[in-house]
Coordinates of C-alpha atoms in Angstrom, one line a residue:
M1 CA 9.7 45.5 97.1
R2 CA 12.7 42.9 95.4
A3 CA 11.5 39.6 95.8
L4 CA 14.2 36.2 94.2
V5 CA 12.8 33.7 91.5
Y6 CA 14.9 30.8 91.5
I7 CA 14.9 29.3 88.3
I8 CA 17.3 25.8 88.0
L9 CA 19.5 25.7 85.0
L10 CA 21.1 21.8 84.6
I11 CA 23.9 21.5 82.8
S12 CA 24.4 18.2 80.1
N13 CA 27.7 16.0 80.5
V14 CA 27.9 16.0 76.6
Y15 CA 29.4 19.5 77.4
Y16 CA 31.1 19.4 81.4
A17 CA 32.8 16.6 82.9
Q18 CA 31.4 16.8 86.3
K19 CA 27.0 17.4 87.3
M20 CA 26.8 21.0 88.8
Q21 CA 23.2 23.0 88.9
F22 CA 22.4 27.0 88.7
A23 CA 19.8 28.4 90.2
Y24 CA 19.0 31.6 87.9
L25 CA 17.6 35.4 90.0
E26 CA 14.5 36.9 88.7
K27 CA 12.7 40.0 90.0
N28 CA 9.3 40.4 89.6
V29 CA 6.5 42.3 92.3
D30 CA 2.9 41.4 92.7
T31 CA 0.1 44.7 92.4
L32 CA -2.1 45.1 95.3
Y33 CA -3.7 48.5 94.0
Y34 CA -3.1 50.2 91.4
T35 CA -4.7 54.1 90.1
K36 CA -7.9 53.8 87.8
S37 CA -6.4 55.9 84.7
D38 CA -3.6 55.3 82.4
Y39 CA -2.3 51.9 84.4
I40 CA 0.2 50.5 83.6
N41 CA 1.4 46.9 84.9
Y42 CA 4.0 47.4 87.2
N43 CA 6.0 44.4 86.7
I44 CA 10.1 43.6 87.0
P45 CA 11.5 41.2 85.2
S46 CA 14.9 41.5 85.0
V47 CA 15.3 45.0 85.7
N48 CA 12.9 48.4 87.4
D49 CA 11.4 49.5 84.6
F50 CA 10.0 53.1 84.4
N51 CA 8.0 53.1 81.6
I52 CA 8.4 57.1 79.8
K53 CA 5.3 56.0 77.6
G54 CA 3.2 56.3 80.2
S55 CA 0.8 59.3 82.0
S56 CA 0.9 60.0 85.0
F57 CA -0.6 62.0 87.3
N58 CA 0.1 66.1 87.8
I59 CA -0.3 66.6 91.6
N60 CA -0.2 70.3 91.2
K61 CA -4.0 70.0 89.8
D62 CA -5.0 65.8 90.8
K63 CA -4.9 66.5 95.1
R64 CA -6.9 63.4 94.2
I65 CA -7.0 59.5 93.5
L66 CA -9.0 57.2 93.6
L67 CA -7.3 53.2 94.4
I68 CA -9.3 50.1 93.0
K69 CA -8.5 47.0 95.0
K70 CA -7.1 45.1 92.3
H71 CA -6.5 41.6 94.1
S72 CA -6.6 40.3 98.2
V73 CA -3.2 38.9 98.4
E74 CA -2.5 36.6 101.7
H75 CA 0.4 38.5 103.2
D76 CA 2.3 36.7 106.5
S77 CA 3.5 40.6 107.0
S78 CA 1.8 43.5 108.7
D79 CA 3.5 46.0 106.3
A80 CA 2.6 48.2 103.4
S81 CA 4.4 49.1 100.4
V82 CA 4.2 53.2 98.0
I83 CA 5.9 52.3 94.6
F84 CA 5.3 54.8 92.5
Q85 CA 7.6 56.5 90.0
L86 CA 8.1 60.6 90.7
F87 CA 9.1 63.7 88.6
S88 CA 9.3 67.1 90.8
K89 CA 11.2 70.2 90.1
N90 CA 10.7 72.7 93.5
I91 CA 9.0 70.9 95.6
E92 CA 10.4 70.7 99.5
T93 CA 7.8 67.9 100.5
L94 CA 5.1 65.4 98.9
S95 CA 3.0 63.6 101.0
I96 CA 0.8 61.1 100.5
K97 CA -2.8 60.8 102.8
D98 CA -5.7 58.8 104.4
P99 CA -8.5 61.5 103.1
A100 CA -11.0 60.3 105.9
T101 CA -8.7 60.6 109.1
Q102 CA -6.1 63.1 107.4
K103 CA -3.6 61.1 108.5
V104 CA 0.0 60.9 106.5
I105 CA 0.5 57.6 105.4
F106 CA 3.7 58.0 103.4
N107 CA 5.7 61.9 103.2
I108 CA 9.6 62.4 101.1
N109 CA 11.5 65.7 100.7
P110 CA 12.0 64.8 97.3
K111 CA 15.3 66.3 95.4
N112 CA 14.5 67.6 91.7
G113 CA 14.4 65.1 88.7
Y114 CA 12.9 61.6 88.4
K115 CA 13.0 58.9 90.5
E116 CA 11.6 55.9 91.9
I117 CA 10.2 55.6 95.3
E118 CA 9.9 52.2 97.3
T119 CA 9.2 51.7 101.2
I120 CA 7.6 50.3 103.5
L121 CA 4.8 51.5 105.5
P122 CA 5.4 50.0 108.9
G123 CA 2.0 52.0 110.7
L124 CA 0.0 50.5 107.6
D125 CA -1.5 47.6 108.2
R126 CA -4.3 45.2 106.2
K127 CA -7.5 46.0 107.6
L128 CA -6.6 49.7 107.7
L129 CA -5.7 49.2 103.6
S130 CA -8.5 47.7 102.9
E131 CA -10.4 50.8 103.6
I132 CA -9.1 53.5 102.3
K133 CA -11.3 54.0 98.8
E134 CA -9.0 57.2 98.0
I135 CA -5.5 58.7 98.8
D136 CA -5.5 62.8 99.8
F137 CA -1.9 63.8 98.3
E138 CA -0.4 67.4 99.5
I139 CA 2.8 69.2 98.4
V140 CA 4.5 72.8 100.1
K141 CA 6.3 74.8 97.9
K142 CA 10.6 75.7 98.4
D143 CA 9.9 79.4 96.4
P144 CA 6.2 79.5 96.8
D145 CA 7.0 82.6 93.7
R146 CA 8.3 79.7 91.1
E147 CA 6.6 77.4 89.1
S148 CA 6.5 74.0 90.3
V149 CA 6.4 70.0 88.5
C150 CA 5.3 67.2 90.6
E151 CA 4.5 64.4 88.5
I152 CA 3.5 60.6 89.8
K153 CA 3.5 57.6 87.5
N154 CA 2.6 54.2 88.0
L155 CA 1.1 54.1 91.8
I156 CA 0.8 51.0 94.3
I157 CA 0.2 51.0 98.4
G158 CA -0.4 47.9 98.9
N159 CA 1.3 44.1 100.5
I160 CA 3.7 43.2 98.5
K161 CA 3.2 39.4 98.3
I162 CA 6.8 37.7 97.1
Q163 CA 6.0 35.2 94.4
K164 CA 7.6 31.9 93.5
K165 CA 7.3 30.3 90.4
N166 CA 9.6 27.2 88.4
F167 CA 11.2 28.6 84.7
L168 CA 13.5 26.7 83.1
P169 CA 15.4 28.4 81.1
N170 CA 17.6 28.0 77.4
S171 CA 20.1 25.3 78.7
L172 CA 23.9 24.1 76.7
S173 CA 22.8 21.8 75.0
G174 CA 20.2 23.9 73.4
K175 CA 16.9 22.9 74.1
M176 CA 14.0 25.9 75.0
S177 CA 11.7 25.7 78.8
G178 CA 10.2 28.7 80.1
T179 CA 8.0 31.8 78.6
R180 CA 9.2 35.0 77.4
Y181 CA 8.1 38.4 78.7
D182 CA 8.1 41.3 76.6
S183 CA 9.9 44.9 78.7
Y184 CA 6.2 46.3 78.3
G185 CA 6.7 46.5 74.5
L186 CA 10.2 48.1 74.6
Y187 CA 11.6 44.9 72.2
K188 CA 9.2 44.6 69.3
S189 CA 10.9 41.3 68.4
Y190 CA 13.2 39.8 70.2
P191 CA 14.5 35.9 68.7
K192 CA 13.2 32.8 69.3
F193 CA 16.7 30.6 70.3
D194 CA 16.9 32.8 73.0
K195 CA 14.7 35.3 75.6
E196 CA 16.1 38.0 77.8
E197 CA 16.1 36.9 81.0
D198 CA 18.7 34.0 80.2
N199 CA 20.9 37.5 79.3
K200 CA 20.6 39.4 82.8
G201 CA 21.3 37.5 87.0
T202 CA 23.4 35.6 89.1
L203 CA 24.3 31.7 88.5
Y204 CA 24.5 30.2 91.7
F205 CA 27.4 27.4 91.6
R206 CA 26.8 23.2 92.6
L207 CA 29.0 20.6 92.4
Q208 CA 27.4 18.0 92.8
N209 CA 29.8 15.5 94.9
N210 CA 31.3 17.1 97.9
K211 CA 34.3 19.1 97.1
S212 CA 36.9 21.6 98.7
E213 CA 36.1 25.8 98.1
Y214 CA 39.3 25.3 96.1
K215 CA 39.0 22.1 93.8
S216 CA 35.1 23.6 93.1
I217 CA 36.8 27.0 91.2
D218 CA 38.8 25.7 89.3
S219 CA 36.1 23.2 88.4
L220 CA 34.7 26.2 87.7
I221 CA 37.3 27.7 85.5
S222 CA 37.9 24.6 83.7
I223 CA 34.0 25.5 83.1
I224 CA 33.9 28.8 81.4
E225 CA 37.0 28.6 80.1
K226 CA 36.0 25.8 78.0
N227 CA 32.4 28.0 76.8
Y228 CA 34.6 31.6 76.6
P229 CA 32.7 32.2 73.2
F230 CA 35.6 34.9 72.3
D231 CA 38.6 33.6 71.4
F232 CA 37.6 33.7 67.9
A233 CA 38.0 37.8 68.6
R234 CA 40.9 38.5 71.0
P235 CA 44.3 37.2 71.9
V236 CA 43.9 35.0 74.0
S237 CA 47.6 33.9 76.1
R238 CA 48.1 30.2 75.9
V239 CA 51.1 30.6 78.5
A240 CA 49.1 31.8 81.5
K241 CA 49.3 29.8 84.5
I242 CA 47.2 30.0 87.6
K243 CA 50.1 31.7 90.1
A244 CA 48.7 31.3 93.8
D245 CA 48.8 28.5 96.7
T246 CA 46.1 26.7 98.3
L247 CA 47.8 27.3 101.4
S248 CA 47.9 30.7 100.8
G249 CA 44.9 31.4 102.3
M250 CA 41.6 31.9 99.5
C251 CA 42.2 35.6 99.6
N252 CA 45.5 34.8 97.8
Y253 CA 44.4 32.7 95.8
I254 CA 41.9 34.5 94.2
S255 CA 43.6 37.3 94.4
G256 CA 46.1 34.8 91.7
V257 CA 43.7 33.0 89.8
D258 CA 42.1 36.8 88.7
S259 CA 45.8 37.7 88.2
Y260 CA 45.9 34.7 86.4
I261 CA 42.5 35.6 84.6
R262 CA 43.4 39.1 83.1
Q263 CA 46.7 38.1 81.5
K264 CA 45.2 35.2 79.6
Y265 CA 41.9 37.0 78.2
N266 CA 42.5 41.2 78.6
D267 CA 38.4 40.7 78.8
P268 CA 36.4 42.9 81.0
H269 CA 33.7 40.9 81.3
F270 CA 35.5 37.7 82.8
S271 CA 37.2 38.6 86.2
I272 CA 37.4 37.1 90.0
K273 CA 36.9 38.6 93.1
M274 CA 35.7 37.7 97.0
N275 CA 34.2 40.1 99.2
G276 CA 35.6 39.9 103.0
C277 CA 39.0 39.5 102.4
K278 CA 41.0 42.5 103.3
T279 CA 42.5 44.4 100.5
K280 CA 45.7 46.4 100.4
N281 CA 45.5 49.8 101.3
K282 CA 47.7 51.2 97.8
S283 CA 46.9 54.4 96.5
T284 CA 49.5 56.7 93.9
G285 CA 49.9 60.0 93.9
V286 CA 50.3 59.6 89.5
L287 CA 49.8 58.4 86.8
L288 CA 51.0 57.3 83.6
Y289 CA 49.9 58.0 79.5
R290 CA 51.0 56.2 76.4
L291 CA 52.4 59.4 73.9
K292 CA 53.6 57.7 70.4
E293 CA 56.7 58.6 71.8
G294 CA 56.3 57.0 75.6
Y295 CA 54.9 57.1 78.7
K296 CA 54.8 59.9 80.0
V297 CA 53.2 62.0 83.7
S298 CA 49.3 62.0 83.0
A299 CA 48.8 63.6 86.7
I300 CA 49.9 64.9 89.2
L301 CA 48.3 64.2 92.8
D302 CA 50.3 65.1 95.7
D303 CA 50.6 68.7 96.0
S304 CA 55.0 67.4 97.4
L305 CA 55.4 65.6 93.8
K306 CA 55.2 68.6 92.1
N307 CA 58.7 69.5 93.6
K308 CA 59.5 66.4 91.5
L309 CA 57.7 65.6 88.2
Y310 CA 56.8 67.6 85.9
L311 CA 53.4 67.1 83.1
G312 CA 54.2 65.3 80.5
E313 CA 57.9 64.1 81.3
S314 CA 58.8 60.7 79.5
I315 CA 59.1 57.7 82.3
V316 CA 60.9 55.3 81.8
R317 CA 61.8 52.6 84.1
I318 CA 59.4 51.9 88.0
D319 CA 61.5 50.2 90.1
G320 CA 64.1 49.0 87.8
T321 CA 61.2 48.0 85.6
E322 CA 61.2 49.0 81.7
I323 CA 58.0 50.9 81.3
Q324 CA 57.9 51.2 77.4
K325 CA 57.1 47.5 76.8
L326 CA 54.0 47.3 79.0
S327 CA 49.8 47.5 79.0
S328 CA 48.7 51.2 79.8
E329 CA 46.9 48.7 82.4
R330 CA 50.5 47.0 83.8
A331 CA 52.4 50.4 83.8
N332 CA 50.5 52.2 86.1
E333 CA 49.4 49.3 88.9
L334 CA 53.2 49.6 89.2
L335 CA 52.7 52.9 90.3
L336 CA 50.6 51.5 92.7
K337 CA 52.0 51.2 96.7
E338 CA 51.4 50.7 100.5
P339 CA 51.6 53.4 102.9
N340 CA 54.9 54.5 103.1
G341 CA 55.8 52.0 100.5
V342 CA 58.2 54.2 98.4
S343 CA 58.9 54.4 94.5
K344 CA 61.5 54.9 92.4
L345 CA 61.5 56.6 89.0
E346 CA 63.5 56.8 85.9
L347 CA 62.8 59.7 84.0
K348 CA 63.8 61.2 81.0
N349 CA 64.0 65.0 78.9
S350 CA 64.5 65.5 76.2
K351 CA 68.1 65.9 75.5
G352 CA 68.4 62.5 76.3
E353 CA 68.9 62.9 80.1
V354 CA 68.2 60.0 82.9
R355 CA 66.8 61.5 86.3
T356 CA 65.8 59.6 89.4
V357 CA 63.1 60.3 91.6
E358 CA 62.4 58.5 94.8
Y359 CA 58.8 59.4 97.2
T360 CA 57.4 58.0 99.5
H361 CA 53.6 56.8 99.5
K362 CA 51.4 58.6 100.6
D363 CA 48.3 56.6 103.3
S364 CA 45.8 58.1 100.1
Y365 CA 45.8 60.9 98.0
K366 CA 42.6 63.4 97.2
I367 CA 41.0 63.2 93.4
P368 CA 40.5 66.3 92.3
S369 CA 36.9 67.6 91.2
N370 CA 38.3 67.5 87.4
F371 CA 39.3 63.8 87.1
V372 CA 36.2 62.6 88.9
Q373 CA 33.7 61.3 85.7
K374 CA 29.7 61.4 87.0
T375 CA 27.0 61.9 84.8
E376 CA 26.1 65.6 84.2
F377 CA 24.4 67.8 81.7
S378 CA 26.1 71.2 81.6
T379 CA 25.0 74.3 78.7
I380 CA 28.6 75.4 76.8
N381 CA 27.1 77.8 75.2
D382 CA 23.6 79.7 73.7
E383 CA 23.5 77.1 70.8
I384 CA 25.5 73.8 72.3
V385 CA 24.8 71.4 75.7
Y386 CA 26.8 68.5 76.9
L387 CA 25.9 65.9 78.5
K388 CA 29.2 63.1 79.9
I389 CA 27.3 60.1 80.7
K390 CA 29.7 57.4 83.3
H391 CA 27.4 54.5 83.8
I392 CA 23.8 53.3 81.1
D393 CA 21.3 53.8 83.9
K394 CA 18.4 55.3 85.2
D395 CA 20.5 58.2 86.1
A396 CA 21.6 58.6 82.1
L397 CA 17.9 58.1 81.5
Y398 CA 16.3 60.4 83.4
I399 CA 18.9 63.0 82.7
F400 CA 18.2 63.3 79.6
L401 CA 14.5 63.3 80.3
E402 CA 14.7 66.4 82.6
N403 CA 16.8 68.4 79.8
L404 CA 15.1 67.8 76.4
P405 CA 13.7 70.4 76.4
E406 CA 16.7 72.2 76.4
I407 CA 18.2 70.3 73.9
K408 CA 15.8 70.2 71.9
S409 CA 16.2 73.7 71.5
K410 CA 19.6 73.6 70.9
K411 CA 22.0 73.2 67.9
K412 CA 24.4 70.9 68.6
L413 CA 24.8 67.9 71.6
V414 CA 27.7 66.4 73.1
I415 CA 27.7 62.9 74.3
D416 CA 30.2 62.2 76.2
L417 CA 30.7 58.2 76.4
R418 CA 34.4 58.3 77.1
N419 CA 35.9 56.0 79.7
N420 CA 32.0 54.9 80.1
G421 CA 31.7 50.0 80.8
G422 CA 28.7 50.3 79.4
G423 CA 25.4 48.6 82.0
D424 CA 21.1 48.2 81.0
F425 CA 20.5 47.3 77.6
L426 CA 16.8 48.0 78.0
I427 CA 18.0 51.2 79.4
G428 CA 19.7 51.5 76.1
A429 CA 16.9 51.2 74.1
Q430 CA 15.1 53.6 75.7
I431 CA 17.6 56.4 75.3
L432 CA 18.3 55.8 71.9
S433 CA 14.5 55.8 71.5
L434 CA 14.6 59.4 71.9
F435 CA 16.6 59.8 68.8
I436 CA 15.4 56.8 66.8
P437 CA 10.9 57.6 66.6
D438 CA 10.7 54.2 64.5
E439 CA 11.1 50.8 65.6
F440 CA 14.6 50.0 64.7
K441 CA 17.3 46.6 65.2
Y442 CA 19.3 47.0 68.3
Y443 CA 21.1 44.6 67.4
Q444 CA 21.8 40.9 66.5
L445 CA 22.1 38.0 68.5
R446 CA 24.2 35.2 66.9
D447 CA 22.9 31.2 68.8
K448 CA 25.9 29.4 69.4
F449 CA 24.5 26.2 68.2
S450 CA 23.5 27.0 65.2
G451 CA 25.0 29.3 63.8
K452 CA 21.5 31.8 63.3
N453 CA 21.4 35.5 63.5
E454 CA 18.1 36.7 64.5
D455 CA 17.2 40.7 65.4
V456 CA 16.3 42.6 68.5
I457 CA 13.9 45.1 67.4
V458 CA 12.9 48.1 69.2
N459 CA 9.1 49.5 69.1
K460 CA 8.5 52.8 67.8
N461 CA 8.0 55.8 70.0
L462 CA 4.3 57.1 70.6
S463 CA 5.4 59.6 73.4
D464 CA 7.0 63.4 72.6
N465 CA 10.1 62.5 74.2
I466 CA 12.0 62.6 70.6
I467 CA 14.6 64.3 69.5
S468 CA 14.3 65.8 65.7
N469 CA 17.9 65.0 63.5
K470 CA 18.2 68.3 62.8
L471 CA 20.3 68.1 65.9
E472 CA 24.0 68.0 65.3
L473 CA 25.0 65.2 67.6
R474 CA 28.8 64.4 68.7
V475 CA 29.6 60.8 70.2
L476 CA 32.8 60.9 72.5
V477 CA 34.7 57.3 72.9
N478 CA 37.6 56.2 74.0
K479 CA 39.6 52.4 74.8
N480 CA 37.2 52.6 77.3
T481 CA 33.9 53.0 76.2
S482 CA 32.3 49.2 75.8
C483 CA 29.3 47.6 75.6
V484 CA 26.5 48.8 75.9
S485 CA 28.1 52.6 75.1
E486 CA 28.9 50.8 71.8
L487 CA 25.5 50.1 71.4
L488 CA 24.6 53.3 71.9
A489 CA 27.6 55.2 68.9
Y490 CA 27.8 52.5 66.6
N491 CA 23.0 53.0 66.5
L492 CA 23.5 56.6 66.5
K493 CA 26.0 56.7 64.1
K494 CA 23.7 54.6 62.2
Y495 CA 20.3 56.3 62.1
F496 CA 20.4 59.6 63.6
K497 CA 22.0 61.3 60.1
N498 CA 23.7 64.0 61.8
T499 CA 26.3 62.1 64.2
K500 CA 29.8 62.2 64.5
V501 CA 31.9 60.0 66.6
I502 CA 35.2 61.8 68.5
G503 CA 37.9 60.5 69.4
I504 CA 41.4 59.1 69.5
E505 CA 41.3 55.2 69.4
H506 CA 38.5 53.1 69.0
T507 CA 36.3 51.1 71.2
A508 CA 36.9 48.6 73.5
G509 CA 36.1 46.2 71.5
A510 CA 33.4 44.0 74.6
L511 CA 30.1 44.1 73.9
A512 CA 28.1 40.7 75.2
T513 CA 25.8 39.8 77.9
L514 CA 27.4 39.4 81.4
Y515 CA 26.5 37.2 84.1
E516 CA 27.9 37.1 88.0
V517 CA 28.0 33.1 89.2
L518 CA 28.5 33.1 92.4
L519 CA 29.0 29.0 94.6
E520 CA 26.6 28.4 96.5
N521 CA 28.1 27.6 99.0
N522 CA 30.5 30.5 99.4
N523 CA 28.5 33.6 98.2
N524 CA 31.2 35.8 99.3
I525 CA 33.2 34.7 95.9
K526 CA 32.0 35.5 92.5
F527 CA 32.9 35.5 88.8
R528 CA 31.1 38.3 86.1
T529 CA 31.8 36.4 83.0
N530 CA 30.9 35.8 79.8
A531 CA 31.4 32.2 79.4
F532 CA 27.4 31.4 80.1
T533 CA 26.2 33.0 77.0
R534 CA 23.3 31.6 74.6
S535 CA 24.2 33.8 71.6
I536 CA 27.0 36.4 70.4
I537 CA 26.2 39.8 70.0
M538 CA 25.9 41.1 65.9
L539 CA 26.2 44.3 64.2
D540 CA 25.2 44.3 60.8
G541 CA 26.2 41.0 61.1
K542 CA 30.0 41.2 62.8
S543 CA 31.7 40.7 66.2
I544 CA 33.1 44.2 67.2
E545 CA 34.2 41.8 70.0
G546 CA 37.7 42.5 70.3
K547 CA 37.5 44.9 67.3
G548 CA 36.2 48.2 69.2
I549 CA 34.1 51.1 66.6
S550 CA 36.7 53.4 64.8
P551 CA 35.2 56.4 65.6
D552 CA 34.7 58.8 62.8
I553 CA 36.7 62.0 63.4
H554 CA 40.5 60.8 65.1
V555 CA 41.9 63.6 67.3
N556 CA 45.8 63.0 67.6
I557 CA 46.9 63.7 71.2
R558 CA 50.4 65.3 71.2
K559 CA 50.7 66.1 74.4
I560 CA 49.3 65.1 77.6
E561 CA 47.8 69.0 78.2
D562 CA 45.3 67.8 75.4
L563 CA 44.0 65.0 77.3
Q564 CA 40.9 65.5 79.4
P565 CA 40.3 66.5 81.9
Y566 CA 42.9 69.2 80.8
N567 CA 42.6 71.1 77.9
D568 CA 40.7 68.7 75.9
K569 CA 40.7 68.3 72.7
V570 CA 38.3 65.7 71.8
L571 CA 36.1 67.8 73.8
I572 CA 37.4 70.9 71.8
T573 CA 37.3 69.4 68.6
A574 CA 33.1 68.0 68.7
I575 CA 32.2 71.8 69.5
S576 CA 34.0 72.6 66.5
K577 CA 33.5 70.2 64.0

């Protein structure tokens, strides 16, 4: 159960022309009941942590668990909750029962793998809960003849209390107050001038004087821009202007502001959007990719276009606009049209002959399965396994844990971080701890006020979840590999001796903490920004912002068929080298 802890941050007039307030959101859980042995406090600071180092109960053997009441909490709701982490294989049904009455408290049909269970039990009131001293487990196998696994960690049964407490994080004036926490020992050391609480969450923005939403947005843009920390790393456009008319409505205005931000900063950690706006259903049946000699057709998603275009054909103009000097993002945007919209492409063959193709856009296009990015594990051959990670999140951690035995038995592991936009820093540390058993420097933080650098140190891994450095590791990256996925590539290359980073180009160079900033009077308007971070993330004393990480092995793409999802020359290189 999640609860919100509001944290007020008053911004000093020394830095801003207008007075305002921010509120920081943090999640917390009060524990009522816990299992007798190997209990680890189930506290959720800024993320729902899965403690991979704690032991678990094997439900195949331990059919009954004694519950110990930690403390009682007054709670308005009569409903109780059950929270636990589960690892299961070949389990059709898992049931939790009251031994005295054999009443089923909770049951689930789990899929294979790791998962977190968190649910309300409306039929279990406080009185009944106080009488339960033990609980029974019952499992039913999917296949009775096959081995099953059913392990439970951090079981909590109780009435959840929403805990509100005042907390003042670091202010932009450089003053520090509040209480630090450690994330169940993952971080051995965290810089004293910063706190990890400050680097996760949502900020609510409110001006003290009453202004229109348009003026509030303008004021917030001004504040963000004054505090934007990466002017030194990115070629910030000084000519970009907000081309948005307040008379055309808030949705159009927000769209104009977002275009301005993207044009000026070209930073994946800086954008604005508004929920509830009717978006125009734009789509395309054609995708482009820039090779050395220019833009090429890289995908044809519409069967009717396969008679008009061919893969690898050069495109020089879209609707009369020459695209040679445009960015890949902008060139592909020109191909997006509403249903029944018409696109006009000018194409050039190897002889320099130009032809024109026109086509009408459909309502939508089905994306072929080989173009879909998802986290998945597979075996390439007897010696090599492959792990595609779409996002640095629990799914990525769990898939590592589920497949550790097979990974350990192989000669080579290929980790594919292409188009991975990052994720959770704590999950990134947990994944790295599988490869780096000793304590290690994860990254550094540079204080924006003092210029001082301090290390973020990850604790030694005391569990059995460790991958031998005899394994050959190949990490695949591209220009869309960013943030925490860049941290993974960098640290694996630094600490795991048999690592090679392979790619067509350097990574995105977008390594920063991200805030969501909402207008207090309109939560539908949401900024994503890195401007309010107290510290700059450094890797061994240097920032990779705007630069990225260069591959150890550069793969030269000569034709579209070399790309993923076709012949995938990058993956072939990783397998062979």
